[in-house]
């Protein structure tokens, strides 16, 4: 192979990087385990952050964190603009959430994940100046059928027709928040059922794009970092996603505009993460519909992870057993 060909291969995230990143999400999940159900979400988050940062430092890439975690709740964080990796290999944008669902972890509830998303450098939208975005996610059948600017009832009816289901069979995931009281009422008034999520809307969005999932649609206002991360997964799954930024006040709106964001634009998955070379990895912290959580099996700790690559259109599940003695 020529030097030029080798350099070309080194410029983009590849399958080897995907498998290396799994080590970081596995480590974060394992380190969070002692804090499950302890009611201390920041302690769980710090343990996961420290483990993820340590493992990312060994990975062959030059990762620039575009979407960090922790800014909303002043938790410990891998901060926006931080470089991770050993500096060799592909230059990448990275979104991290050492625990998507810190409250779930603290309470011992399901669906907490450790998550990393990666794309080519310069392809990931920096939406960090606006903390929240409104979103709607489905499988590929939503393209050309759903419009986030239409009433949710219209979208539900149109999507049900597109996938050949009765409206009453549709299940719509939405975060259980006071801000969604009207949305939840409208979903039910349309005749669909809800699946209320306590936290962790990345898993909700991914499940909406998976054909084997019982969730047909994921809607509502969630974190912008989680929205960008979800977009990387949706591109690998071939799903459909639309979002709109949801500033909390005029000051945040102006801050977003100053950062180059369009408050009136409908952003689709390709706008949030451009190109066709995204990698999404997630490891379960607690059990959930996407992956199983960390479990003790004699002298080992078992983790389950999912790896999604848009370039190859593959979904891989990785089950690993780790000697618990190595994690003391």
mmCIF file of C-alpha atoms in Angstrom:
data_model
loop_
_atom_site.group_PDB
_atom_site.id
_atom_site.type_symbol
_atom_site.label_atom_id
_atom_site.label_comp_id
_atom_site.label_asym_id
_atom_site.label_seq_id
_atom_site.Cartn_x
_atom_site.Cartn_y
_atom_site.Cartn_z
ATOM 1 C CA UNK A 1 0.000 0.000 0.000
ATOM 2 C CA UNK A 2 1.339 3.442 -0.883
ATOM 3 C CA UNK A 3 2.003 6.187 1.649
ATOM 4 C CA UNK A 4 -0.787 8.252 0.102
ATOM 5 C CA UNK A 5 -3.273 5.413 0.499
ATOM 6 C CA UNK A 6 -2.214 4.882 4.110
ATOM 7 C CA UNK A 7 -2.577 8.584 4.900
ATOM 8 C CA UNK A 8 -6.017 8.620 3.324
ATOM 9 C CA UNK A 9 -7.136 5.754 5.507
ATOM 10 C CA UNK A 10 -5.792 7.496 8.610
ATOM 11 C CA UNK A 11 -7.858 10.630 8.010
ATOM 12 C CA UNK A 12 -11.217 9.116 8.879
ATOM 13 C CA UNK A 13 -12.673 7.215 11.838
ATOM 14 C CA UNK A 14 -12.667 3.481 11.047
ATOM 15 C CA UNK A 15 -13.860 0.189 12.471
ATOM 16 C CA UNK A 16 -10.760 -0.141 14.640
ATOM 17 C CA UNK A 17 -11.497 3.200 16.272
ATOM 18 C CA UNK A 18 -15.054 2.071 16.947
ATOM 19 C CA UNK A 19 -13.819 -0.936 18.877
ATOM 20 C CA UNK A 20 -11.300 1.184 20.788
ATOM 21 C CA UNK A 21 -14.035 3.604 21.845
ATOM 22 C CA UNK A 22 -16.046 0.736 23.305
ATOM 23 C CA UNK A 23 -13.282 0.270 25.864
ATOM 24 C CA UNK A 24 -13.936 3.817 27.079
ATOM 25 C CA UNK A 25 -17.709 3.378 27.439
ATOM 26 C CA UNK A 26 -17.203 -0.008 29.110
ATOM 27 C CA UNK A 27 -14.833 1.578 31.623
ATOM 28 C CA UNK A 28 -17.240 4.431 32.360
ATOM 29 C CA UNK A 29 -20.127 2.022 32.890
ATOM 30 C CA UNK A 30 -18.142 -0.274 35.186
ATOM 31 C CA UNK A 31 -16.890 2.609 37.327
ATOM 32 C CA UNK A 32 -20.452 3.925 37.688
ATOM 33 C CA UNK A 33 -21.743 0.619 39.072
ATOM 34 C CA UNK A 34 -20.899 1.254 42.752
ATOM 35 C CA UNK A 35 -23.054 4.394 42.594
ATOM 36 C CA UNK A 36 -26.176 2.769 41.149
ATOM 37 C CA UNK A 37 -29.080 3.407 43.493
ATOM 38 C CA UNK A 38 -27.001 5.478 45.896
ATOM 39 C CA UNK A 39 -28.780 8.752 45.196
ATOM 40 C CA UNK A 40 -25.564 10.605 44.292
ATOM 41 C CA UNK A 41 -25.700 11.374 40.581
ATOM 42 C CA UNK A 42 -22.648 13.664 40.570
ATOM 43 C CA UNK A 43 -20.512 10.999 42.231
ATOM 44 C CA UNK A 44 -21.620 8.484 39.615
ATOM 45 C CA UNK A 45 -20.911 10.980 36.846
ATOM 46 C CA UNK A 46 -17.434 11.813 38.186
ATOM 47 C CA UNK A 47 -16.487 8.144 38.372
ATOM 48 C CA UNK A 48 -17.635 7.635 34.780
ATOM 49 C CA UNK A 49 -15.931 10.815 33.512
ATOM 50 C CA UNK A 50 -12.608 9.909 35.103
ATOM 51 C CA UNK A 51 -12.694 6.393 33.654
ATOM 52 C CA UNK A 52 -13.706 7.564 30.180
ATOM 53 C CA UNK A 53 -11.046 10.270 30.073
ATOM 54 C CA UNK A 54 -8.317 7.809 31.116
ATOM 55 C CA UNK A 55 -9.225 5.314 28.399
ATOM 56 C CA UNK A 56 -9.707 7.954 25.686
ATOM 57 C CA UNK A 57 -6.159 9.160 26.328
ATOM 58 C CA UNK A 58 -4.835 5.844 24.986
ATOM 59 C CA UNK A 59 -6.856 5.818 21.744
ATOM 60 C CA UNK A 60 -5.163 6.455 18.397
ATOM 61 C CA UNK A 61 -7.007 9.589 17.305
ATOM 62 C CA UNK A 62 -7.057 13.345 17.726
ATOM 63 C CA UNK A 63 -10.472 13.859 19.248
ATOM 64 C CA UNK A 64 -11.900 17.336 19.781
ATOM 65 C CA UNK A 65 -14.884 17.410 22.134
ATOM 66 C CA UNK A 66 -17.580 19.442 20.414
ATOM 67 C CA UNK A 67 -20.368 18.224 22.651
ATOM 68 C CA UNK A 68 -19.211 17.776 26.229
ATOM 69 C CA UNK A 69 -21.271 16.864 29.234
ATOM 70 C CA UNK A 70 -22.046 18.413 32.579
ATOM 71 C CA UNK A 71 -22.607 22.044 31.638
ATOM 72 C CA UNK A 72 -26.330 21.952 32.402
ATOM 73 C CA UNK A 73 -26.074 20.719 35.982
ATOM 74 C CA UNK A 74 -22.525 21.742 36.894
ATOM 75 C CA UNK A 75 -21.523 18.096 37.143
ATOM 76 C CA UNK A 76 -17.928 16.976 36.566
ATOM 77 C CA UNK A 77 -17.276 17.059 32.870
ATOM 78 C CA UNK A 78 -15.306 16.349 29.765
ATOM 79 C CA UNK A 79 -15.478 19.931 28.548
ATOM 80 C CA UNK A 80 -16.179 21.424 25.139
ATOM 81 C CA UNK A 81 -12.916 22.105 23.317
ATOM 82 C CA UNK A 82 -10.942 19.480 25.240
ATOM 83 C CA UNK A 83 -8.650 17.313 23.123
ATOM 84 C CA UNK A 84 -8.732 13.592 23.837
ATOM 85 C CA UNK A 85 -6.792 10.687 22.385
ATOM 86 C CA UNK A 86 -3.056 10.360 21.880
ATOM 87 C CA UNK A 87 -2.999 12.842 18.976
ATOM 88 C CA UNK A 88 -2.126 10.212 16.363
ATOM 89 C CA UNK A 89 -4.557 8.930 13.756
ATOM 90 C CA UNK A 90 -7.735 10.578 12.436
ATOM 91 C CA UNK A 91 -8.851 14.055 13.464
ATOM 92 C CA UNK A 92 -12.374 13.707 14.791
ATOM 93 C CA UNK A 93 -15.219 15.634 16.349
ATOM 94 C CA UNK A 94 -16.539 13.865 19.410
ATOM 95 C CA UNK A 95 -19.649 13.988 21.561
ATOM 96 C CA UNK A 96 -19.457 12.354 24.962
ATOM 97 C CA UNK A 97 -21.878 11.536 27.726
ATOM 98 C CA UNK A 98 -20.176 9.296 30.272
ATOM 99 C CA UNK A 99 -23.623 8.659 31.727
ATOM 100 C CA UNK A 100 -26.741 9.504 29.762
ATOM 101 C CA UNK A 101 -29.133 9.172 32.656
ATOM 102 C CA UNK A 102 -27.292 10.215 35.806
ATOM 103 C CA UNK A 103 -30.596 10.522 37.657
ATOM 104 C CA UNK A 104 -31.545 7.023 36.480
ATOM 105 C CA UNK A 105 -28.240 5.697 37.782
ATOM 106 C CA UNK A 106 -28.590 7.460 41.117
ATOM 107 C CA UNK A 107 -32.101 6.067 41.538
ATOM 108 C CA UNK A 108 -31.226 2.568 40.312
ATOM 109 C CA UNK A 109 -33.627 2.850 37.373
ATOM 110 C CA UNK A 110 -33.335 1.416 33.876
ATOM 111 C CA UNK A 111 -31.935 2.852 30.613
ATOM 112 C CA UNK A 112 -28.752 4.588 31.820
ATOM 113 C CA UNK A 113 -25.991 4.449 29.187
ATOM 114 C CA UNK A 114 -22.404 5.512 28.662
ATOM 115 C CA UNK A 115 -22.164 7.077 25.205
ATOM 116 C CA UNK A 116 -19.601 8.359 22.695
ATOM 117 C CA UNK A 117 -20.286 9.608 19.157
ATOM 118 C CA UNK A 118 -17.534 10.435 16.657
ATOM 119 C CA UNK A 119 -17.445 11.978 13.182
ATOM 120 C CA UNK A 120 -14.877 13.565 10.867
ATOM 121 C CA UNK A 121 -13.377 16.835 12.106
ATOM 122 C CA UNK A 122 -15.588 19.820 11.381
ATOM 123 C CA UNK A 123 -18.790 17.847 10.776
ATOM 124 C CA UNK A 124 -20.516 18.011 14.176
ATOM 125 C CA UNK A 125 -22.749 20.997 14.930
ATOM 126 C CA UNK A 126 -21.723 22.852 18.076
ATOM 127 C CA UNK A 127 -25.079 23.561 19.659
ATOM 128 C CA UNK A 128 -23.688 23.966 23.171
ATOM 129 C CA UNK A 129 -24.808 27.606 23.467
ATOM 130 C CA UNK A 130 -28.459 26.458 23.544
ATOM 131 C CA UNK A 131 -29.018 23.729 26.083
ATOM 132 C CA UNK A 132 -32.265 22.275 24.726
ATOM 133 C CA UNK A 133 -33.780 21.232 21.429
ATOM 134 C CA UNK A 134 -37.170 19.943 20.350
ATOM 135 C CA UNK A 135 -36.964 16.702 18.390
ATOM 136 C CA UNK A 136 -38.916 14.040 16.588
ATOM 137 C CA UNK A 137 -37.344 10.684 15.695
ATOM 138 C CA UNK A 138 -38.690 7.663 13.809
ATOM 139 C CA UNK A 139 -37.408 4.967 11.501
ATOM 140 C CA UNK A 140 -36.806 5.751 7.809
ATOM 141 C CA UNK A 141 -40.527 5.767 7.044
ATOM 142 C CA UNK A 142 -40.794 9.219 8.632
ATOM 143 C CA UNK A 143 -38.894 10.887 5.770
ATOM 144 C CA UNK A 144 -41.239 12.995 3.660
ATOM 145 C CA UNK A 145 -44.109 12.146 6.000
ATOM 146 C CA UNK A 146 -43.325 13.909 9.266
ATOM 147 C CA UNK A 147 -42.741 17.611 9.765
ATOM 148 C CA UNK A 148 -41.780 18.834 13.235
ATOM 149 C CA UNK A 149 -43.643 22.086 12.611
ATOM 150 C CA UNK A 150 -46.971 20.278 12.235
ATOM 151 C CA UNK A 151 -49.145 19.364 15.233
ATOM 152 C CA UNK A 152 -48.122 16.078 16.847
ATOM 153 C CA UNK A 153 -51.539 14.556 16.122
ATOM 154 C CA UNK A 154 -51.082 15.149 12.385
ATOM 155 C CA UNK A 155 -47.640 13.573 12.499
ATOM 156 C CA UNK A 156 -48.899 10.558 14.416
ATOM 157 C CA UNK A 157 -51.706 9.929 11.946
ATOM 158 C CA UNK A 158 -49.437 10.398 8.917
ATOM 159 C CA UNK A 159 -46.773 8.103 10.312
ATOM 160 C CA UNK A 160 -49.268 5.427 11.297
ATOM 161 C CA UNK A 161 -50.546 5.407 7.723
ATOM 162 C CA UNK A 162 -46.988 5.263 6.331
ATOM 163 C CA UNK A 163 -46.062 2.185 8.373
ATOM 164 C CA UNK A 164 -49.423 0.466 8.043
ATOM 165 C CA UNK A 165 -50.415 0.586 11.705
ATOM 166 C CA UNK A 166 -53.546 1.722 13.444
ATOM 167 C CA UNK A 167 -52.956 4.917 15.412
ATOM 168 C CA UNK A 168 -53.915 3.025 18.564
ATOM 169 C CA UNK A 169 -50.941 0.723 18.064
ATOM 170 C CA UNK A 170 -48.384 3.536 18.011
ATOM 171 C CA UNK A 171 -46.176 4.040 21.063
ATOM 172 C CA UNK A 172 -44.543 7.451 21.446
ATOM 173 C CA UNK A 173 -41.616 7.983 23.817
ATOM 174 C CA UNK A 174 -41.386 11.346 25.570
ATOM 175 C CA UNK A 175 -39.524 12.622 28.614
ATOM 176 C CA UNK A 176 -41.804 12.839 31.633
ATOM 177 C CA UNK A 177 -41.405 16.539 32.367
ATOM 178 C CA UNK A 178 -43.869 19.306 33.311
ATOM 179 C CA UNK A 179 -43.023 21.071 30.037
ATOM 180 C CA UNK A 180 -44.476 18.098 28.156
ATOM 181 C CA UNK A 181 -47.885 17.959 29.839
ATOM 182 C CA UNK A 182 -49.599 19.455 26.793
ATOM 183 C CA UNK A 183 -47.624 17.288 24.366
ATOM 184 C CA UNK A 184 -48.485 14.110 26.276
ATOM 185 C CA UNK A 185 -52.152 15.086 26.314
ATOM 186 C CA UNK A 186 -52.083 15.725 22.549
ATOM 187 C CA UNK A 187 -50.417 12.356 21.852
ATOM 188 C CA UNK A 188 -53.101 10.559 23.827
ATOM 189 C CA UNK A 189 -55.865 12.654 22.295
ATOM 190 C CA UNK A 190 -54.651 11.513 18.860
ATOM 191 C CA UNK A 191 -55.204 7.941 20.006
ATOM 192 C CA UNK A 192 -51.574 6.838 20.432
ATOM 193 C CA UNK A 193 -50.000 5.508 23.603
ATOM 194 C CA UNK A 194 -47.080 7.089 25.443
ATOM 195 C CA UNK A 195 -43.920 5.611 26.874
ATOM 196 C CA UNK A 196 -42.815 8.156 29.462
ATOM 197 C CA UNK A 197 -39.070 8.350 30.025
ATOM 198 C CA UNK A 198 -37.705 9.541 33.345
ATOM 199 C CA UNK A 199 -34.375 10.434 31.716
ATOM 200 C CA UNK A 200 -32.043 9.204 28.990
ATOM 201 C CA UNK A 201 -33.634 10.363 25.750
ATOM 202 C CA UNK A 202 -30.681 9.142 23.640
ATOM 203 C CA UNK A 203 -31.914 5.581 24.136
ATOM 204 C CA UNK A 204 -35.455 6.740 23.383
ATOM 205 C CA UNK A 205 -34.426 8.236 20.054
ATOM 206 C CA UNK A 206 -32.404 5.196 19.037
ATOM 207 C CA UNK A 207 -35.222 2.834 19.935
ATOM 208 C CA UNK A 208 -37.614 4.887 17.804
ATOM 209 C CA UNK A 209 -35.359 4.286 14.782
ATOM 210 C CA UNK A 210 -34.992 0.543 15.389
ATOM 211 C CA UNK A 211 -37.544 -1.635 13.637
ATOM 212 C CA UNK A 212 -37.509 -4.298 16.355
ATOM 213 C CA UNK A 213 -38.264 -1.776 19.100
ATOM 214 C CA UNK A 214 -41.710 -1.343 20.632
ATOM 215 C CA UNK A 215 -41.277 2.439 20.393
ATOM 216 C CA UNK A 216 -42.444 3.971 17.103
ATOM 217 C CA UNK A 217 -41.608 7.615 17.703
ATOM 218 C CA UNK A 218 -39.634 9.751 20.155
ATOM 219 C CA UNK A 219 -40.644 13.385 20.596
ATOM 220 C CA UNK A 220 -40.214 16.381 22.854
ATOM 221 C CA UNK A 221 -37.648 18.767 24.255
ATOM 222 C CA UNK A 222 -34.397 17.264 25.525
ATOM 223 C CA UNK A 223 -30.784 18.282 25.799
ATOM 224 C CA UNK A 224 -29.006 19.618 22.720
ATOM 225 C CA UNK A 225 -25.922 17.487 23.480
ATOM 226 C CA UNK A 226 -28.127 14.394 23.575
ATOM 227 C CA UNK A 227 -29.718 15.493 20.297
ATOM 228 C CA UNK A 228 -26.366 15.699 18.510
ATOM 229 C CA UNK A 229 -25.319 12.351 19.941
ATOM 230 C CA UNK A 230 -28.597 10.773 18.876
ATOM 231 C CA UNK A 231 -28.152 12.131 15.337
ATOM 232 C CA UNK A 232 -24.883 10.214 14.954
ATOM 233 C CA UNK A 233 -26.727 7.017 15.832
ATOM 234 C CA UNK A 234 -29.722 7.812 13.621
ATOM 235 C CA UNK A 235 -27.456 8.258 10.586
ATOM 236 C CA UNK A 236 -25.981 4.809 11.179
ATOM 237 C CA UNK A 237 -29.446 3.297 11.595
ATOM 238 C CA UNK A 238 -30.846 5.002 8.502
ATOM 239 C CA UNK A 239 -33.571 6.587 10.612
ATOM 240 C CA UNK A 240 -35.357 9.937 10.416
ATOM 241 C CA UNK A 241 -34.812 12.884 12.737
ATOM 242 C CA UNK A 242 -35.835 16.525 12.835
ATOM 243 C CA UNK A 243 -35.002 19.048 15.544
ATOM 244 C CA UNK A 244 -35.457 22.698 16.405
ATOM 245 C CA UNK A 245 -33.437 24.585 18.972
ATOM 246 C CA UNK A 246 -35.436 25.501 22.082
ATOM 247 C CA UNK A 247 -33.779 28.403 23.924
ATOM 248 C CA UNK A 248 -35.073 28.890 27.448
ATOM 249 C CA UNK A 249 -35.085 32.676 27.301
ATOM 250 C CA UNK A 250 -34.157 35.672 25.148
ATOM 251 C CA UNK A 251 -30.622 35.757 26.528
ATOM 252 C CA UNK A 252 -29.974 32.168 25.489
ATOM 253 C CA UNK A 253 -31.588 32.793 22.116
ATOM 254 C CA UNK A 254 -29.234 35.707 21.470
ATOM 255 C CA UNK A 255 -26.284 33.644 22.657
ATOM 256 C CA UNK A 256 -27.204 30.923 20.154
ATOM 257 C CA UNK A 257 -27.578 33.411 17.304
ATOM 258 C CA UNK A 258 -24.171 34.908 18.149
ATOM 259 C CA UNK A 259 -22.722 31.384 17.906
ATOM 260 C CA UNK A 260 -24.122 31.026 14.385
ATOM 261 C CA UNK A 261 -27.159 28.895 15.190
ATOM 262 C CA UNK A 262 -30.512 29.457 13.460
ATOM 263 C CA UNK A 263 -33.369 29.521 15.952
ATOM 264 C CA UNK A 264 -36.003 29.181 13.222
ATOM 265 C CA UNK A 265 -34.390 26.353 11.260
ATOM 266 C CA UNK A 266 -35.459 22.737 11.198
ATOM 267 C CA UNK A 267 -32.270 20.740 11.628
ATOM 268 C CA UNK A 268 -32.219 17.185 10.287
ATOM 269 C CA UNK A 269 -29.714 14.482 11.188
ATOM 270 C CA UNK A 270 -27.367 15.486 8.344
ATOM 271 C CA UNK A 271 -27.367 19.077 9.617
ATOM 272 C CA UNK A 272 -26.449 18.004 13.133
ATOM 273 C CA UNK A 273 -23.717 15.604 12.024
ATOM 274 C CA UNK A 274 -22.615 16.021 8.400
ATOM 275 C CA UNK A 275 -21.064 13.378 6.178
ATOM 276 C CA UNK A 276 -21.406 9.634 6.115
ATOM 277 C CA UNK A 277 -18.726 8.595 8.552
ATOM 278 C CA UNK A 278 -20.207 8.574 12.032
ATOM 279 C CA UNK A 279 -19.556 6.129 14.827
ATOM 280 C CA UNK A 280 -21.826 5.725 17.825
ATOM 281 C CA UNK A 281 -20.994 3.490 20.773
ATOM 282 C CA UNK A 282 -22.969 2.914 23.950
ATOM 283 C CA UNK A 283 -22.546 0.580 26.899
ATOM 284 C CA UNK A 284 -25.321 -0.114 29.366
ATOM 285 C CA UNK A 285 -24.921 1.140 32.926
ATOM 286 C CA UNK A 286 -28.300 -0.169 34.050
ATOM 287 C CA UNK A 287 -30.562 -2.556 32.147
ATOM 288 C CA UNK A 288 -32.646 -1.101 29.336
ATOM 289 C CA UNK A 289 -34.376 -1.785 26.061
ATOM 290 C CA UNK A 290 -31.269 -0.958 24.026
ATOM 291 C CA UNK A 291 -28.567 -2.831 25.952
ATOM 292 C CA UNK A 292 -28.226 -4.682 29.238
ATOM 293 C CA UNK A 293 -26.527 -3.014 32.179
ATOM 294 C CA UNK A 294 -23.372 -4.129 33.926
ATOM 295 C CA UNK A 295 -23.924 -7.403 35.798
ATOM 296 C CA UNK A 296 -21.776 -9.413 38.197
ATOM 297 C CA UNK A 297 -21.195 -13.017 37.177
ATOM 298 C CA UNK A 298 -18.971 -14.744 39.680
ATOM 299 C CA UNK A 299 -15.494 -13.226 39.399
ATOM 300 C CA UNK A 300 -16.418 -11.240 36.256
ATOM 301 C CA UNK A 301 -18.357 -8.132 35.304
ATOM 302 C CA UNK A 302 -20.351 -8.455 32.088
ATOM 303 C CA UNK A 303 -20.979 -5.447 29.860
ATOM 304 C CA UNK A 304 -23.149 -5.138 26.754
ATOM 305 C CA UNK A 305 -22.438 -2.483 24.141
ATOM 306 C CA UNK A 306 -23.832 -1.442 20.788
ATOM 307 C CA UNK A 307 -21.648 -0.072 17.986
ATOM 308 C CA UNK A 308 -23.217 1.752 15.033
ATOM 309 C CA UNK A 309 -21.269 2.880 11.931
ATOM 310 C CA UNK A 310 -22.905 4.946 9.213
ATOM 311 C CA UNK A 311 -20.169 4.240 6.630
ATOM 312 C CA UNK A 312 -20.829 0.510 6.634
ATOM 313 C CA UNK A 313 -24.423 0.652 7.880
ATOM 314 C CA UNK A 314 -23.643 -1.948 10.526
ATOM 315 C CA UNK A 315 -24.995 -2.561 13.994
ATOM 316 C CA UNK A 316 -22.789 -4.651 16.256
ATOM 317 C CA UNK A 317 -23.430 -5.852 19.768
ATOM 318 C CA UNK A 318 -20.461 -6.586 21.963
ATOM 319 C CA UNK A 319 -20.729 -8.620 25.146
ATOM 320 C CA UNK A 320 -17.568 -8.609 27.243
ATOM 321 C CA UNK A 321 -16.629 -10.275 30.532
ATOM 322 C CA UNK A 322 -14.112 -8.356 32.644
ATOM 323 C CA UNK A 323 -12.272 -9.805 35.643
ATOM 324 C CA UNK A 324 -13.647 -7.814 38.558
ATOM 325 C CA UNK A 325 -10.286 -8.011 40.332
ATOM 326 C CA UNK A 326 -8.796 -5.784 37.636
ATOM 327 C CA UNK A 327 -11.240 -3.014 38.512
ATOM 328 C CA UNK A 328 -10.537 -2.639 42.228
#
